[in-house]
Coordinates of C-alpha atoms in Angstrom, one line a residue:
M7 CA 155.0 162.5 97.0
C8 CA 155.8 158.7 95.4
S9 CA 154.5 157.5 98.8
K10 CA 151.2 159.3 98.4
V11 CA 150.9 158.5 94.9
V12 CA 150.8 154.3 95.8
L13 CA 148.4 155.3 98.8
I14 CA 146.2 156.6 96.7
F15 CA 146.2 153.6 94.3
L16 CA 145.7 151.2 96.8
L17 CA 143.2 153.6 98.8
V18 CA 140.9 154.1 95.4
P19 CA 140.2 150.0 95.3
A20 CA 139.8 149.6 98.6
S21 CA 137.0 152.4 98.8
F22 CA 135.6 151.3 95.7
L23 CA 135.3 147.9 97.1
A24 CA 133.5 148.9 100.4
I25 CA 131.1 150.4 98.5
L26 CA 130.6 147.9 96.3
L27 CA 130.2 145.4 99.1
S28 CA 127.9 147.8 100.9
L29 CA 125.6 148.4 97.9
N30 CA 125.1 144.7 97.5
T31 CA 124.4 143.9 101.3
I32 CA 122.1 146.4 101.3
A33 CA 119.9 145.4 98.1
S34 CA 120.5 141.8 99.8
R35 CA 118.9 142.7 103.1
Q36 CA 115.9 144.5 100.8
R37 CA 115.4 141.3 98.9
Q38 CA 113.4 139.2 100.9
F39 CA 112.2 135.5 99.7
Q40 CA 108.5 135.8 99.0
W41 CA 107.3 132.3 99.8
D42 CA 104.2 131.3 98.4
M43 CA 101.8 132.6 101.3
N44 CA 98.8 132.0 99.0
R45 CA 97.6 129.0 100.7
K46 CA 94.6 127.6 102.8
D47 CA 94.1 129.2 106.0
V48 CA 94.7 127.2 109.1
T49 CA 92.9 129.6 111.3
S50 CA 90.0 129.3 109.3
L51 CA 89.4 125.7 110.7
P52 CA 88.1 125.0 114.4
Q53 CA 91.3 126.0 116.5
L54 CA 92.7 123.5 118.9
D55 CA 91.3 124.4 122.4
R56 CA 93.5 124.1 125.5
E57 CA 92.1 121.1 126.8
R58 CA 92.8 119.3 123.9
I59 CA 96.6 120.0 123.6
Q60 CA 97.2 118.4 126.6
Q61 CA 95.3 115.3 125.2
R62 CA 97.6 115.6 122.5
A63 CA 100.5 115.9 124.9
E64 CA 99.5 113.0 127.1
R65 CA 99.1 110.6 124.2
L66 CA 102.7 111.5 123.0
A67 CA 104.0 111.1 126.6
K68 CA 102.3 107.5 126.1
A69 CA 103.8 106.9 123.4
L70 CA 107.6 107.8 125.0
T71 CA 106.9 105.2 127.7
I72 CA 107.1 102.2 124.8
Q73 CA 110.8 101.2 124.5
T74 CA 111.1 100.7 120.6
I75 CA 114.7 100.6 121.2
S76 CA 117.0 99.6 118.0
W77 CA 120.0 97.7 119.4
E78 CA 122.0 97.2 116.1
R79 CA 121.3 96.2 112.3
D80 CA 118.3 93.7 112.7
V81 CA 118.2 94.0 116.7
F82 CA 115.1 95.5 117.9
E83 CA 112.2 95.5 120.4
T84 CA 109.5 93.7 118.6
E85 CA 107.2 93.4 121.0
A86 CA 107.2 97.2 121.8
L87 CA 106.8 97.8 118.4
L88 CA 103.8 96.1 118.2
Q89 CA 102.7 98.0 121.4
L90 CA 103.5 101.0 119.7
H91 CA 100.9 100.2 116.6
Q92 CA 98.6 99.3 119.4
H93 CA 98.8 102.8 121.2
L94 CA 98.2 104.4 117.5
K95 CA 95.1 102.5 117.1
N96 CA 94.0 103.6 120.3
S97 CA 95.1 107.2 119.9
F98 CA 93.4 108.0 116.2
P99 CA 90.5 105.8 116.1
L100 CA 89.1 108.0 113.1
I101 CA 92.4 107.3 110.9
H102 CA 92.1 103.6 111.7
S103 CA 88.3 103.2 110.6
S104 CA 88.1 105.6 107.7
P105 CA 87.2 104.0 104.6
S106 CA 89.4 106.0 102.6
I107 CA 92.5 105.1 104.6
E108 CA 94.4 102.1 103.9
V109 CA 96.8 100.6 106.7
N110 CA 99.5 98.4 106.1
V111 CA 102.0 96.7 108.3
I112 CA 105.1 96.4 106.3
N113 CA 107.9 93.7 107.1
G114 CA 105.8 93.0 110.6
Y115 CA 106.7 95.9 112.3
S116 CA 106.7 99.3 110.2
L117 CA 103.2 101.1 109.3
L118 CA 102.4 102.4 105.7
Y119 CA 99.1 104.5 105.6
K120 CA 97.4 105.5 102.3
I121 CA 94.8 108.5 102.3
R122 CA 93.1 107.8 99.3
G123 CA 92.0 111.2 98.1
S124 CA 89.0 111.9 95.6
N125 CA 91.0 112.2 92.7
D126 CA 92.9 109.3 93.7
G127 CA 95.3 109.6 90.6
K128 CA 92.3 110.3 88.1
N129 CA 94.0 114.0 87.0
D130 CA 97.0 113.7 85.1
G131 CA 100.3 114.4 86.1
V132 CA 99.0 115.0 89.9
L133 CA 101.4 112.9 92.0
P134 CA 101.0 111.8 95.6
Y135 CA 103.4 112.6 98.1
M136 CA 104.7 111.0 101.3
L137 CA 105.1 112.2 105.0
A138 CA 107.8 109.5 106.7
A139 CA 109.1 109.3 110.5
H140 CA 110.3 106.2 112.3
L141 CA 109.3 104.5 115.2
D142 CA 112.4 103.5 116.9
V143 CA 114.6 105.1 119.4
V144 CA 118.0 104.8 120.2
P145 CA 119.5 103.0 123.7
V146 CA 119.9 105.3 126.8
A147 CA 123.9 105.6 127.3
N148 CA 125.2 105.7 131.0
G149 CA 124.2 109.4 131.6
T150 CA 121.8 111.5 134.1
W151 CA 118.3 112.2 133.3
K152 CA 117.5 114.8 135.9
M153 CA 113.7 116.0 135.3
A154 CA 112.5 111.8 134.6
D155 CA 113.3 108.4 133.4
P156 CA 114.0 108.1 130.0
F157 CA 111.0 106.0 129.5
E158 CA 109.2 107.3 132.0
G159 CA 106.9 110.1 129.7
R160 CA 106.7 112.6 132.1
I161 CA 105.1 116.1 131.6
V162 CA 106.6 118.6 133.7
D163 CA 105.9 122.4 133.5
G164 CA 104.6 122.3 130.1
V165 CA 107.5 120.2 129.3
I166 CA 107.2 116.6 127.8
Y167 CA 110.4 114.4 128.8
G168 CA 111.3 111.0 127.2
R169 CA 113.9 108.9 125.0
G170 CA 111.9 109.8 121.3
A171 CA 110.3 113.1 122.6
L172 CA 112.2 114.9 119.4
D173 CA 113.9 112.1 117.8
D174 CA 110.9 110.9 116.0
K175 CA 108.0 110.0 118.1
S176 CA 107.0 113.7 118.0
S177 CA 107.0 113.1 114.0
V178 CA 105.0 110.0 114.6
M179 CA 102.4 111.1 116.9
G180 CA 102.2 114.8 115.1
I181 CA 101.6 113.7 112.1
L182 CA 98.9 111.6 112.7
E183 CA 97.4 114.4 115.2
A184 CA 97.1 116.5 112.4
L185 CA 95.4 114.1 110.2
E186 CA 93.0 113.0 112.7
F187 CA 91.8 116.2 113.5
L188 CA 91.0 117.0 109.8
L189 CA 89.3 114.0 109.3
E190 CA 87.0 115.4 112.9
N191 CA 86.4 118.4 110.7
K192 CA 85.1 116.1 108.0
Y193 CA 87.6 117.2 105.7
N194 CA 87.5 115.5 102.5
F195 CA 91.1 114.9 100.9
H196 CA 91.4 115.3 97.1
R197 CA 94.9 114.5 96.9
T198 CA 96.1 110.6 97.3
F199 CA 98.9 110.6 100.0
Y200 CA 101.1 108.2 101.8
I201 CA 102.1 108.3 105.5
G202 CA 105.4 105.8 106.1
F203 CA 106.8 104.7 109.2
G204 CA 109.9 102.8 109.5
H205 CA 110.6 100.5 112.3
D206 CA 114.9 100.7 112.3
E207 CA 116.1 104.1 110.7
E208 CA 118.3 104.4 114.1
V209 CA 120.5 101.3 112.6
S210 CA 120.1 101.5 109.2
G211 CA 116.4 101.5 107.7
F212 CA 117.0 98.6 105.8
E213 CA 114.4 96.6 107.4
G214 CA 111.7 99.4 107.7
A215 CA 111.8 102.0 105.2
G216 CA 113.5 99.9 102.6
H217 CA 110.6 97.2 102.6
I218 CA 108.3 100.5 102.6
A219 CA 109.5 101.7 99.2
K220 CA 109.7 98.3 98.2
F221 CA 106.1 98.0 98.7
L222 CA 105.1 100.8 96.9
K223 CA 106.9 99.9 94.2
E224 CA 105.4 96.8 93.9
T225 CA 102.1 98.3 94.0
G226 CA 102.1 100.5 91.2
V227 CA 103.8 103.6 92.8
S228 CA 106.6 104.5 90.8
H229 CA 107.0 108.1 91.6
L230 CA 106.0 110.6 94.3
D231 CA 106.2 114.3 94.1
F232 CA 107.9 114.8 97.3
V233 CA 108.8 112.8 100.6
L234 CA 109.5 114.7 103.8
D235 CA 111.1 113.2 106.8
E236 CA 112.7 114.5 110.2
G237 CA 116.1 116.6 110.1
Y238 CA 117.1 120.2 110.7
F239 CA 114.6 122.1 113.2
V240 CA 113.6 125.7 113.3
L241 CA 116.7 126.7 114.9
E242 CA 116.5 129.7 117.9
D243 CA 119.9 130.9 118.9
L244 CA 121.4 128.6 117.4
V245 CA 122.8 130.7 114.2
E246 CA 125.7 133.3 114.9
G247 CA 124.5 136.3 113.6
V248 CA 120.7 135.9 113.1
D249 CA 118.6 136.4 115.9
D250 CA 115.3 135.3 114.0
L251 CA 114.3 132.1 114.2
V252 CA 116.1 129.6 111.2
S253 CA 113.9 127.1 109.8
V254 CA 116.0 124.8 108.0
I255 CA 115.1 122.5 105.4
G256 CA 117.5 119.7 104.9
V257 CA 117.7 118.8 100.9
T258 CA 120.2 116.1 101.4
E259 CA 122.4 114.6 103.7
K260 CA 126.0 113.1 104.1
G261 CA 126.9 109.6 103.1
Y262 CA 128.2 107.6 105.7
A263 CA 131.2 104.8 105.5
T264 CA 132.7 102.6 108.2
L265 CA 136.1 101.7 107.7
E266 CA 138.6 99.4 109.4
L267 CA 142.3 100.3 109.6
S268 CA 144.3 97.5 110.4
V269 CA 148.2 96.4 111.0
E270 CA 149.9 93.2 111.4
M271 CA 153.2 92.6 113.1
S272 CA 155.4 90.1 114.7
P273 CA 154.0 89.5 118.3
G274 CA 156.5 89.3 120.9
H275 CA 157.7 89.4 124.6
S276 CA 157.1 93.2 126.3
S277 CA 160.5 92.6 127.7
I278 CA 162.3 93.1 124.3
P279 CA 160.3 95.3 122.5
P280 CA 160.6 96.3 118.7
K281 CA 161.1 100.0 117.7
E282 CA 157.4 99.8 116.3
T283 CA 154.5 97.8 117.1
A284 CA 151.4 97.3 115.5
I285 CA 149.7 99.5 118.1
G286 CA 152.2 102.4 117.1
V287 CA 152.0 102.1 113.7
L288 CA 148.1 102.4 113.6
A289 CA 148.3 105.2 116.7
K290 CA 150.5 107.3 114.2
A291 CA 147.7 106.8 111.5
V292 CA 145.1 107.8 113.8
W293 CA 147.1 111.0 114.3
A294 CA 147.4 111.7 110.7
L295 CA 143.9 111.0 110.2
E296 CA 143.0 113.7 112.9
T297 CA 145.3 116.2 112.1
N298 CA 144.4 116.2 108.3
P299 CA 141.1 117.0 107.9
H300 CA 139.2 116.1 104.8
P301 CA 139.4 119.2 102.3
S302 CA 136.8 121.7 102.4
M303 CA 133.6 121.5 100.0
F304 CA 132.3 124.9 100.6
G305 CA 130.2 126.0 97.6
H306 CA 130.2 122.7 96.3
G307 CA 126.8 121.7 98.0
P308 CA 123.9 123.8 99.5
E309 CA 125.8 125.3 102.3
M310 CA 126.7 128.5 100.4
D311 CA 123.0 129.0 99.5
F312 CA 122.3 128.5 103.4
F313 CA 124.7 131.5 104.1
A314 CA 122.8 133.5 101.0
Y315 CA 119.3 132.7 102.0
I316 CA 119.8 133.9 105.7
S317 CA 121.9 137.1 104.8
S318 CA 118.5 139.5 104.7
S319 CA 117.9 138.4 108.4
A320 CA 121.6 138.9 109.7
K321 CA 123.3 141.5 111.8
I322 CA 125.0 144.0 109.5
G323 CA 128.4 142.6 110.2
H324 CA 127.4 139.0 109.5
S325 CA 125.4 140.1 106.5
V326 CA 128.4 141.9 104.9
L327 CA 130.1 138.8 105.1
F328 CA 127.1 136.2 104.0
S329 CA 125.8 138.5 101.0
N330 CA 129.2 138.7 99.5
L331 CA 130.4 135.0 99.2
W332 CA 131.4 135.4 95.5
L333 CA 134.0 136.9 97.1
L334 CA 134.8 136.7 100.6
S335 CA 133.7 132.7 100.6
S336 CA 137.3 131.6 101.7
L337 CA 137.3 133.7 104.4
L338 CA 133.7 132.1 105.8
S339 CA 135.1 128.8 105.0
K340 CA 137.8 129.5 107.4
L341 CA 135.7 130.7 110.1
L342 CA 133.8 127.9 109.6
A343 CA 136.8 125.7 110.4
R344 CA 137.3 126.9 113.6
S345 CA 134.8 124.9 115.7
P346 CA 133.9 121.2 114.8
V347 CA 130.3 121.9 114.7
T348 CA 130.2 124.3 111.9
D349 CA 133.0 122.8 110.4
A350 CA 131.4 119.8 109.6
I351 CA 129.0 121.8 107.3
Q352 CA 131.5 122.0 104.6
R353 CA 133.8 118.8 104.6
T354 CA 133.6 115.0 105.0
T355 CA 134.2 114.2 109.0
T356 CA 136.3 111.8 110.1
A357 CA 135.8 110.1 114.0
V358 CA 137.7 107.4 115.3
T359 CA 135.3 105.4 117.4
I360 CA 136.8 101.9 118.3
I361 CA 140.0 101.0 119.2
Q362 CA 141.6 97.4 119.4
G363 CA 144.9 95.7 120.2
G364 CA 146.6 93.7 122.8
Y365 CA 145.1 91.1 125.1
K366 CA 147.6 90.5 128.0
H367 CA 149.9 93.1 129.9
N368 CA 153.6 91.4 129.0
V369 CA 152.6 90.4 125.3
I370 CA 153.3 92.8 122.2
P371 CA 150.4 92.1 120.5
G372 CA 150.9 91.0 116.8
S373 CA 147.8 93.1 115.3
A374 CA 145.9 96.1 116.1
S375 CA 142.9 97.9 114.4
V376 CA 140.8 100.7 114.7
T377 CA 137.3 101.8 113.4
V378 CA 136.6 104.6 111.9
N379 CA 133.6 106.7 111.0
H380 CA 133.1 109.5 107.9
R381 CA 130.0 111.2 107.1
I382 CA 131.0 112.1 103.5
H383 CA 129.6 115.5 102.2
P384 CA 127.4 115.7 99.0
A385 CA 130.5 116.8 96.7
D386 CA 133.0 114.2 98.0
S387 CA 133.1 110.4 97.1
L388 CA 134.2 107.1 99.0
D389 CA 137.0 107.0 96.4
Q390 CA 138.4 110.1 97.4
V391 CA 137.6 109.7 101.0
I392 CA 139.9 106.5 101.1
E393 CA 142.7 108.2 98.9
H394 CA 143.0 111.3 100.8
N395 CA 143.1 108.5 104.1
R396 CA 145.9 106.7 102.1
R397 CA 147.9 109.7 101.5
V398 CA 147.7 111.2 104.7
I399 CA 148.7 107.8 106.6
N400 CA 151.3 107.3 104.3
D401 CA 152.1 103.6 105.5
P402 CA 151.6 100.7 103.6
R403 CA 151.4 98.7 106.4
V404 CA 148.2 100.4 107.1
H405 CA 145.3 98.3 105.3
I406 CA 142.0 99.7 105.3
K407 CA 138.6 97.7 104.6
V408 CA 135.5 98.9 103.9
V409 CA 133.3 97.8 106.5
D410 CA 129.8 99.8 105.5
Y411 CA 129.0 102.4 103.1
Y412 CA 126.1 104.2 101.8
P413 CA 126.8 107.3 99.5
P414 CA 125.5 110.9 99.8
T415 CA 122.1 111.2 98.7
P416 CA 121.4 113.7 95.6
I417 CA 121.0 117.3 96.3
S418 CA 117.1 117.9 95.9
P419 CA 116.0 120.9 93.9
Y420 CA 115.4 123.8 96.1
G421 CA 114.4 127.6 95.4
L422 CA 111.3 129.8 94.8
D423 CA 110.4 128.1 91.8
V424 CA 110.5 124.6 92.8
S425 CA 106.8 123.5 94.1
A426 CA 107.6 121.2 96.5
F427 CA 110.4 123.1 98.2
N428 CA 108.0 126.1 98.2
L429 CA 105.0 124.0 99.5
I430 CA 107.1 123.2 102.7
A431 CA 108.9 126.6 102.9
S432 CA 105.6 128.6 102.9
S433 CA 103.9 125.9 105.5
V434 CA 106.6 126.6 107.8
K435 CA 106.2 130.3 107.3
Q436 CA 102.5 130.0 108.2
I437 CA 103.5 128.4 111.8
Y438 CA 106.9 130.6 112.2
P439 CA 105.9 133.6 110.4
S440 CA 109.1 135.5 111.7
S441 CA 111.8 132.7 110.6
V442 CA 114.0 132.8 107.9
I443 CA 114.0 129.6 105.5
A444 CA 117.4 128.1 104.4
P445 CA 118.2 124.8 102.7
A446 CA 121.0 122.7 103.8
C447 CA 123.0 119.6 103.8
S448 CA 121.8 117.2 107.0
P449 CA 125.2 115.6 108.8
A450 CA 122.8 112.5 109.9
N451 CA 121.3 109.9 108.0
T452 CA 117.6 109.6 107.6
D453 CA 115.5 107.1 106.1
L454 CA 115.1 109.2 103.1
R455 CA 118.0 106.9 102.1
R456 CA 115.9 104.4 101.2
Y457 CA 113.6 106.2 98.8
V458 CA 116.0 108.0 96.7
E459 CA 114.4 105.7 93.4
L460 CA 110.5 107.2 94.3
S461 CA 111.4 110.4 94.5
D462 CA 113.8 113.8 93.2
H463 CA 112.5 115.9 96.2
L464 CA 113.4 114.3 99.4
Y465 CA 113.5 117.2 102.0
R466 CA 114.1 116.8 105.8
I467 CA 112.9 119.4 108.8
T468 CA 111.4 118.3 112.2
P469 CA 109.2 121.3 112.4
T470 CA 109.7 122.5 116.0
V471 CA 112.0 125.0 118.0
L472 CA 115.2 123.6 119.1
T473 CA 117.4 125.7 121.4
P474 CA 120.7 125.1 123.0
V475 CA 119.2 124.1 125.9
T476 CA 116.9 121.6 124.2
R477 CA 119.6 120.3 121.1
G478 CA 121.4 118.1 124.3
G479 CA 118.9 116.0 124.1
I480 CA 118.8 114.4 121.1
H481 CA 120.3 110.9 121.4
G482 CA 121.2 112.3 124.7
D483 CA 120.0 113.1 128.2
D484 CA 116.8 114.7 129.1
E485 CA 115.5 114.7 125.6
Q486 CA 112.4 117.1 125.6
I487 CA 109.7 118.9 123.8
T488 CA 107.1 121.8 125.2
I489 CA 103.9 121.3 125.0
E490 CA 103.5 125.0 123.0
H491 CA 106.3 123.5 120.5
Y492 CA 104.5 120.2 119.8
H493 CA 101.3 122.1 119.5
N494 CA 103.1 124.1 116.4
F495 CA 104.3 121.1 115.6
I496 CA 100.7 119.5 114.7
R497 CA 99.6 122.8 113.2
F498 CA 102.6 122.6 110.8
Y499 CA 101.4 119.1 109.6
V500 CA 97.8 120.6 109.1
A501 CA 99.4 123.6 107.5
L502 CA 100.9 120.9 105.0
M503 CA 98.4 118.6 104.3
L504 CA 95.8 121.4 103.7
N505 CA 98.5 123.5 101.0
A506 CA 99.3 120.2 99.5
D507 CA 95.8 119.4 98.9
R508 CA 95.3 122.3 96.4
P509 CA 94.5 121.6 92.9
E510 CA 97.6 123.4 91.5
T511 CA 100.1 121.2 93.7
G512 CA 101.8 118.0 92.8
H513 CA 103.6 119.6 89.7
S514 CA 107.1 119.9 90.5
T515 CA 109.2 122.2 89.2
V516 CA 112.7 120.3 88.7
R517 CA 115.0 122.9 89.0
H518 CA 118.2 123.5 90.9
H519 CA 119.8 125.7 93.2
R520 CA 121.4 128.9 93.4
E521 CA 117.6 130.5 92.7
L522 CA 118.6 133.6 94.7

């Protein structure tokens, strides 16, 4: 009898909880984010014909042949950058001859376009905005490009191959293709906006975007409504539990810290080795870092909202989990920790990238060092990162030096009532109507780091479909974009420019996240 009573007391709360979770899940699946679709209709404009699509693809392919490589900070291919400038002039004659468009070369190699609208700041409260991208690309590693040489700019079976096809010359060319298209169709802009192309994003952005920001401030631009740069993509088959496309808009990005760990000890002859060497002590420190990850910050950044936003499109099992994070967030955090890809969403990451020690096979070195790269979660700080490292290493012989550091960017407001975010989201929905919008923290750094003082609304999306096949091409082999996806890339920027030109835009509502 007693055991039956105990069983009843266990089953009743469990049943109640199951019903509660089911009801919450059903409500979540019924609730769709109604992004403002009262936007200018892109289909009302002359459509890009097939021949012009091919021409646009060929212009991008030509841009990919120009080797605008950034090697390291302050070391980049200056002649190639100037060649790319000329290619842009040749490709977009209306842009570069329009009396309403001012083009400035910034710090020798970056470009800033000012598209002067008819109001040009005459209407109080209407702020300009900026579209950003970068001209440079990363070097090619010792991989094997199968379909084309990295700088061949080859088109094979409707696919454009080459370094920069996704990161980030497709953005450069796609933005200008959209603007040229609107000029061809005699569109007159009402709202002023900017297009900024930095030339050293891959190695810091100091000389490019940093100088663009400085130029804007010096010429009287104290605030921008929003800045949109590269970032996440429209993901296909990359989010577990969701069959729909997931259009991810980055609302912040991780910080970046490079640390040097070093150990100094007495050198000696290898025939009489001490019990511990500098290399051995350092090896233990590396092991400690790699086996003791930084704590999960799940729920302290946009990662919880990411899952809440996609919950209505998830399969039922995943939807139960994503819709009830008020109760199940710790479970999801543990599931994310199983994979390095998903674990990076919720915590500061640690990567040991360089190790140095020793110079002769029979000499015990007196010193050794390693370089450690951290990508810092927005809820974390450099002091917390260093404190964690010291604690898990637990050896005063290991000295920690900060080589390079940039903090995480502030989390930009997002949600239905944030006009800048809504503008971008609804423009994405015009091109990918079946996709679900979700905010996230970008693990990689962009030029938006340099625009923090110019806007509170910094967003990141590369508006093309990314699949498990094409994902590996970013900084890797066979970087590619299909002609059809590039076509939609351009259509997105056409939609965004038109939507941003509406009279009521330019008045960003400053609200924070968690608007579900």
